[in-house]
Amino acid sequence: MKVTIIGAGNVGATCADVISYRGIASEVVLLDIREGFAEGKALDIMQCATNTGFNTKVSGVTNDYSKTAGSDVVVITSGIPRKPGMTREELIGINAGIVKTVAENVLKHSPDTIIVVVSNPMDTMTYLALKSTGVPKNRIIGMGGALDSSRFRTYLSLALDKPANDISAMVIGGHGDTTMIPLTRLASYNGIPVTEFLSEEVLQKVAADTMVGGATLTGLLGTSAWYAPGASVAYLVDSILNDQKKMIACSVFVEGEYGQNDICIGVPCIIGKNGVEEILDITLNEQEKALFAKSADAVRQMNDALKSILA
């Protein structure tokens, strides 16, 4: 199985590293526009093989899309990362042209690939990749919900003082500081609702911390996070390549689900060898429905801004 990662920056390189040492794919190609940058990252990862025991072939190329031919999955991380004080939405104009060009180039050499979009603003870039290429909707996936849900589980684990892997929790809605919806009502610790252990006040703080999880790290690091985003992409790619059919919150094109149409937004999905194999239309309460509708309106506004830029 072959995975191509476009963009060898922090997120792309971390994704390649995790995919390699976990043996998720047999081949990983890193591509970047900076001369020698992807080659250097790939060589550095390969030099870990004897110490970590993996056999994945990792290579890097400078803007040569022919080397990506036959990729089963292509991950797009291209574009500029957030800087302190910058919202994901402010990246629309800068990253739209990059993502559109990248998607078109990868499809020339891997027409049947599944595309995973990481570039921000992620929901809008996922929508752009879908609309600009005409690829079937099941093969264009935005990864934001996987990352947001991981952060949600982390904050819950800190509040509970219990292992994050014993916690089940999901974030739906747009991948933005004000649009994501941590589903505190449905979160559980080994099958027991977390509401049995945590007060409403604590749960509200956990949700608030989750929503600004990315901004918090940007403020601390001076740039976007990369360890958790890279691992979240690898987790999603693993479910695709190995047909694991995991339920993962992903930004996908909806046609009536959750009362929405013609946008890509985070919803629970079954992810397998065909990409998005099913959208799970779970029952939300009235408050959650209202929050989701508000989130969808915000995502739609960003899409409208994108359309005006590309017009």
Coordinates of C-alpha atoms in Angstrom, one line a residue:
M1 CA 0.0 0.0 0.0
K2 CA 1.3 3.4 -1.0
V3 CA 0.6 6.7 0.7
T4 CA 1.7 10.1 -0.6
I5 CA 1.9 13.1 1.7
I6 CA 2.0 16.5 0.1
G7 CA 3.8 19.0 2.3
A8 CA 6.8 17.8 4.3
G9 CA 6.5 20.3 7.1
N10 CA 5.9 19.4 10.7
V11 CA 2.5 17.8 10.2
G12 CA 3.3 16.0 7.0
A13 CA 6.6 14.6 8.3
T14 CA 5.1 13.5 11.6
C15 CA 2.3 11.7 9.7
A16 CA 5.0 10.0 7.5
D17 CA 6.9 9.0 10.7
V18 CA 3.9 7.5 12.4
I19 CA 2.7 5.6 9.3
S20 CA 6.2 4.2 8.9
Y21 CA 7.0 3.0 12.4
R22 CA 3.5 1.6 12.8
G23 CA 3.8 -0.3 9.5
I24 CA 0.5 1.1 8.2
A25 CA 1.8 1.4 4.6
S26 CA 4.6 -0.4 2.6
E27 CA 5.6 2.9 0.9
V28 CA 5.4 6.6 1.8
V29 CA 6.3 9.4 -0.5
L30 CA 6.8 12.9 0.9
L31 CA 6.5 15.7 -1.7
D32 CA 7.4 19.4 -1.1
I33 CA 8.1 22.4 -3.2
R34 CA 11.2 23.3 -1.3
E35 CA 14.3 21.9 -2.9
G36 CA 15.7 18.9 -1.0
F37 CA 13.4 19.4 2.0
A38 CA 11.2 16.3 1.5
E39 CA 14.3 14.3 0.6
G40 CA 15.9 15.3 3.8
K41 CA 12.9 14.5 6.0
A42 CA 12.5 11.1 4.3
L43 CA 16.1 10.2 4.8
D44 CA 15.9 11.2 8.4
I45 CA 12.9 8.9 8.9
M46 CA 14.5 6.0 7.1
Q47 CA 17.5 6.2 9.4
C48 CA 15.2 5.3 12.3
A49 CA 14.3 2.0 10.7
T50 CA 17.0 -0.2 12.4
N51 CA 16.2 1.3 15.8
T52 CA 12.4 1.2 15.7
G53 CA 12.1 -2.0 13.6
F54 CA 10.0 -0.8 10.6
N55 CA 10.3 -1.8 7.0
T56 CA 8.3 0.9 5.3
K57 CA 10.1 2.5 2.3
V58 CA 10.1 6.3 2.7
S59 CA 11.2 8.6 -0.1
G60 CA 11.1 12.4 -0.7
V61 CA 10.7 14.4 -3.9
T62 CA 10.8 18.0 -4.9
N63 CA 7.6 18.9 -6.7
D64 CA 7.7 15.8 -8.9
Y65 CA 4.1 14.4 -8.9
S66 CA 5.1 11.5 -11.2
K67 CA 6.7 9.8 -8.1
T68 CA 3.3 9.8 -6.4
A69 CA 1.8 7.6 -9.1
G70 CA -0.4 4.7 -7.9
S71 CA -1.0 6.1 -4.4
D72 CA -3.8 4.5 -2.5
V73 CA -4.2 7.5 -0.2
V74 CA -2.9 11.1 -0.7
V75 CA -2.7 13.4 2.3
I76 CA -2.7 17.1 1.6
T77 CA -1.1 19.2 4.3
S78 CA 0.1 22.0 1.9
G79 CA -0.4 25.6 2.8
I80 CA 0.8 28.0 5.5
P81 CA 0.2 27.1 9.1
R82 CA -1.5 29.3 11.6
K83 CA 0.4 32.0 13.5
P84 CA -0.5 33.3 16.9
G85 CA -3.7 35.3 16.8
M86 CA -4.6 33.9 13.3
T87 CA -7.8 32.0 12.8
R88 CA -8.1 29.0 10.5
E89 CA -10.6 31.1 8.5
E90 CA -8.0 33.8 7.7
L91 CA -6.1 31.2 5.7
I92 CA -8.8 30.7 3.0
G93 CA -7.4 33.0 0.4
I94 CA -3.8 31.8 0.8
N95 CA -4.4 28.1 0.9
A96 CA -7.3 27.7 -1.6
G97 CA -5.1 28.0 -4.7
I98 CA -2.5 25.7 -3.2
V99 CA -5.0 22.9 -2.3
K100 CA -6.8 23.1 -5.7
T101 CA -3.5 22.8 -7.6
V102 CA -2.3 20.0 -5.5
A103 CA -5.5 18.0 -5.8
E104 CA -5.5 18.3 -9.5
N105 CA -1.8 17.2 -9.8
V106 CA -2.2 14.1 -7.6
L107 CA -5.2 12.9 -9.5
K108 CA -3.3 13.0 -12.8
H109 CA -1.1 10.2 -11.5
S110 CA -3.4 8.5 -9.0
P111 CA -6.9 8.9 -10.4
D112 CA -8.5 6.4 -8.0
T113 CA -6.8 7.6 -4.8
I114 CA -8.6 8.6 -1.6
I115 CA -7.7 12.2 -0.6
V116 CA -7.4 13.2 3.0
V117 CA -7.4 17.0 3.5
V118 CA -5.5 18.5 6.4
S119 CA -4.9 22.1 5.2
N120 CA -6.9 24.8 6.9
P121 CA -9.6 26.0 7.0
M122 CA -10.1 22.3 6.7
D123 CA -13.9 22.1 6.0
T124 CA -13.7 24.6 3.3
M125 CA -10.5 23.1 1.8
T126 CA -12.2 19.7 1.8
Y127 CA -15.2 21.3 0.0
L128 CA -12.9 22.9 -2.5
A129 CA -11.1 19.6 -3.2
L130 CA -14.4 17.9 -3.9
K131 CA -15.9 20.6 -6.1
S132 CA -12.8 21.4 -8.1
T133 CA -12.0 17.7 -9.0
G134 CA -15.3 16.0 -9.3
V135 CA -14.0 13.0 -7.4
P136 CA -16.8 10.9 -5.8
K137 CA -17.7 12.3 -2.3
N138 CA -16.6 9.1 -0.5
R139 CA -13.0 9.7 -1.6
I140 CA -12.6 13.2 -0.2
I141 CA -12.2 13.3 3.6
G142 CA -11.3 16.1 5.9
M143 CA -9.4 14.9 9.0
G144 CA -10.4 17.6 11.6
G145 CA -12.8 15.6 13.6
A146 CA -10.2 12.9 14.3
L147 CA -7.9 15.5 15.8
D148 CA -10.6 17.4 17.7
S149 CA -11.9 14.2 19.2
S150 CA -8.4 13.2 20.3
R151 CA -8.0 16.5 22.1
F152 CA -11.5 16.1 23.7
R153 CA -10.6 12.7 25.0
T154 CA -7.3 14.1 26.4
Y155 CA -9.0 16.9 28.3
L156 CA -11.6 14.4 29.6
S157 CA -8.8 12.1 30.7
L158 CA -7.1 15.0 32.6
A159 CA -10.4 15.9 34.3
L160 CA -11.2 12.3 35.2
D161 CA -7.6 11.4 36.0
K162 CA -8.1 8.2 33.9
P163 CA -6.4 6.9 30.7
A164 CA -7.5 8.6 27.5
N165 CA -7.7 5.2 25.8
D166 CA -10.5 4.2 28.2
I167 CA -12.6 7.2 27.1
S168 CA -14.9 7.3 24.2
A169 CA -15.8 10.8 23.0
M170 CA -16.4 12.6 19.8
V171 CA -16.4 16.1 18.3
I172 CA -18.7 17.0 15.4
G173 CA -19.3 20.2 13.5
G174 CA -16.9 22.5 11.8
H175 CA -13.1 22.3 12.5
G176 CA -12.9 25.8 14.0
D177 CA -12.5 27.4 17.4
T178 CA -16.1 28.5 17.5
T179 CA -17.8 25.8 15.3
M180 CA -16.8 22.5 16.8
I181 CA -19.2 20.6 19.1
P182 CA -17.7 18.3 21.7
L183 CA -20.5 15.9 22.5
T184 CA -20.2 15.8 26.3
R185 CA -23.6 14.2 26.7
L186 CA -22.4 11.1 24.8
A187 CA -18.9 10.8 26.2
S188 CA -18.2 7.8 28.3
Y189 CA -15.5 6.2 30.5
N190 CA -15.4 2.4 29.9
G191 CA -19.1 2.5 28.9
I192 CA -20.2 4.7 31.8
P193 CA -21.3 8.3 30.9
V194 CA -18.8 10.8 32.1
T195 CA -21.7 12.8 33.5
E196 CA -21.6 10.3 36.3
F197 CA -18.2 11.5 37.3
L198 CA -17.9 15.1 36.2
S199 CA -20.0 18.2 37.0
E200 CA -21.7 20.3 34.3
E201 CA -19.2 23.1 35.2
V202 CA -16.2 20.8 34.6
L203 CA -17.7 19.4 31.4
Q204 CA -18.3 22.9 30.1
K205 CA -14.6 23.8 30.8
V206 CA -13.5 20.6 29.0
A207 CA -15.6 21.5 26.0
A208 CA -14.2 25.0 26.0
D209 CA -10.6 23.8 26.3
T210 CA -11.2 21.4 23.4
M211 CA -12.6 24.1 21.1
V212 CA -9.5 26.3 21.5
G213 CA -7.1 23.3 21.7
G214 CA -5.4 24.2 18.5
A215 CA -5.2 28.0 19.3
T216 CA -3.8 27.1 22.7
L217 CA -0.9 25.2 21.2
T218 CA -0.3 27.9 18.5
G219 CA 0.0 30.4 21.3
L220 CA 2.5 28.2 23.2
L221 CA 4.5 27.0 20.2
G222 CA 4.3 30.0 17.9
T223 CA 3.0 27.9 15.1
S224 CA 0.4 25.1 14.6
A225 CA 0.7 21.8 16.5
W226 CA 2.1 18.8 14.6
Y227 CA 2.4 15.7 16.8
A228 CA -1.4 15.1 17.4
P229 CA -2.4 16.3 13.9
G230 CA 0.1 14.0 12.3
A231 CA -0.9 11.0 14.4
S232 CA -4.6 11.8 13.7
V233 CA -4.0 11.6 10.0
A234 CA -2.1 8.3 10.4
Y235 CA -5.0 6.9 12.4
L236 CA -7.4 7.8 9.6
V237 CA -5.2 6.4 6.9
D238 CA -4.8 3.2 8.9
S239 CA -8.6 2.7 8.9
I240 CA -8.7 3.2 5.1
L241 CA -5.7 1.1 4.1
N242 CA -6.6 -1.8 6.4
D243 CA -10.3 -1.6 5.9
Q244 CA -10.9 -1.2 9.7
K245 CA -14.3 0.4 9.4
K246 CA -13.6 2.6 12.4
M247 CA -16.1 5.2 13.4
I248 CA -14.3 8.5 13.1
A249 CA -15.6 12.0 13.0
C250 CA -14.6 13.4 9.6
S251 CA -15.4 16.4 7.4
V252 CA -17.4 15.0 4.5
F253 CA -20.0 16.1 2.0
V254 CA -23.5 15.9 3.4
E255 CA -26.7 15.6 1.4
G256 CA -29.5 15.8 3.9
E257 CA -27.7 14.3 6.8
Y258 CA -28.2 16.3 10.0
G259 CA -30.5 18.6 8.0
Q260 CA -27.6 20.0 5.9
N261 CA -26.8 20.1 2.2
D262 CA -23.9 21.1 0.0
I263 CA -21.2 21.5 2.6
C264 CA -18.4 19.5 4.1
I265 CA -18.6 19.3 7.9
G266 CA -17.6 17.0 10.7
V267 CA -20.0 14.0 11.2
P268 CA -19.5 10.4 12.5
C269 CA -18.4 8.2 9.6
I270 CA -17.4 4.6 9.0
I271 CA -14.0 4.7 7.4
G272 CA -12.8 1.8 5.3
K273 CA -11.1 0.8 2.1
N274 CA -13.6 2.8 0.0
G275 CA -13.1 5.9 2.1
V276 CA -16.3 7.1 3.6
E277 CA -18.4 4.0 3.7
E278 CA -21.3 5.4 5.8
I279 CA -22.4 8.6 7.5
L280 CA -24.0 7.8 10.9
D281 CA -26.9 10.0 11.5
I282 CA -27.0 9.8 15.3
T283 CA -29.8 11.3 17.3
L284 CA -28.9 14.8 18.7
N285 CA -30.9 16.6 21.3
E286 CA -32.4 20.0 20.6
Q287 CA -29.4 22.0 21.9
E288 CA -27.0 19.9 19.9
K289 CA -29.1 20.3 16.8
A290 CA -29.1 24.1 17.2
L291 CA -25.3 24.1 17.7
F292 CA -24.8 22.0 14.6
A293 CA -27.1 24.2 12.5
K294 CA -25.1 27.3 13.7
S295 CA -21.8 25.5 12.9
A296 CA -23.0 24.6 9.5
D297 CA -24.0 28.2 8.8
A298 CA -20.5 29.4 9.7
V299 CA -18.9 26.8 7.5
R300 CA -21.2 27.8 4.6
Q301 CA -20.2 31.4 5.1
M302 CA -16.5 30.4 4.7
N303 CA -17.5 28.5 1.5
D304 CA -19.2 31.6 0.2
A305 CA -16.0 33.6 0.9
L306 CA -14.1 30.9 -1.0
K307 CA -16.4 31.2 -4.0
S308 CA -15.9 34.9 -4.1
I309 CA -12.1 34.6 -4.0
L310 CA -12.1 32.0 -6.8
A311 CA -14.7 33.8 -8.9

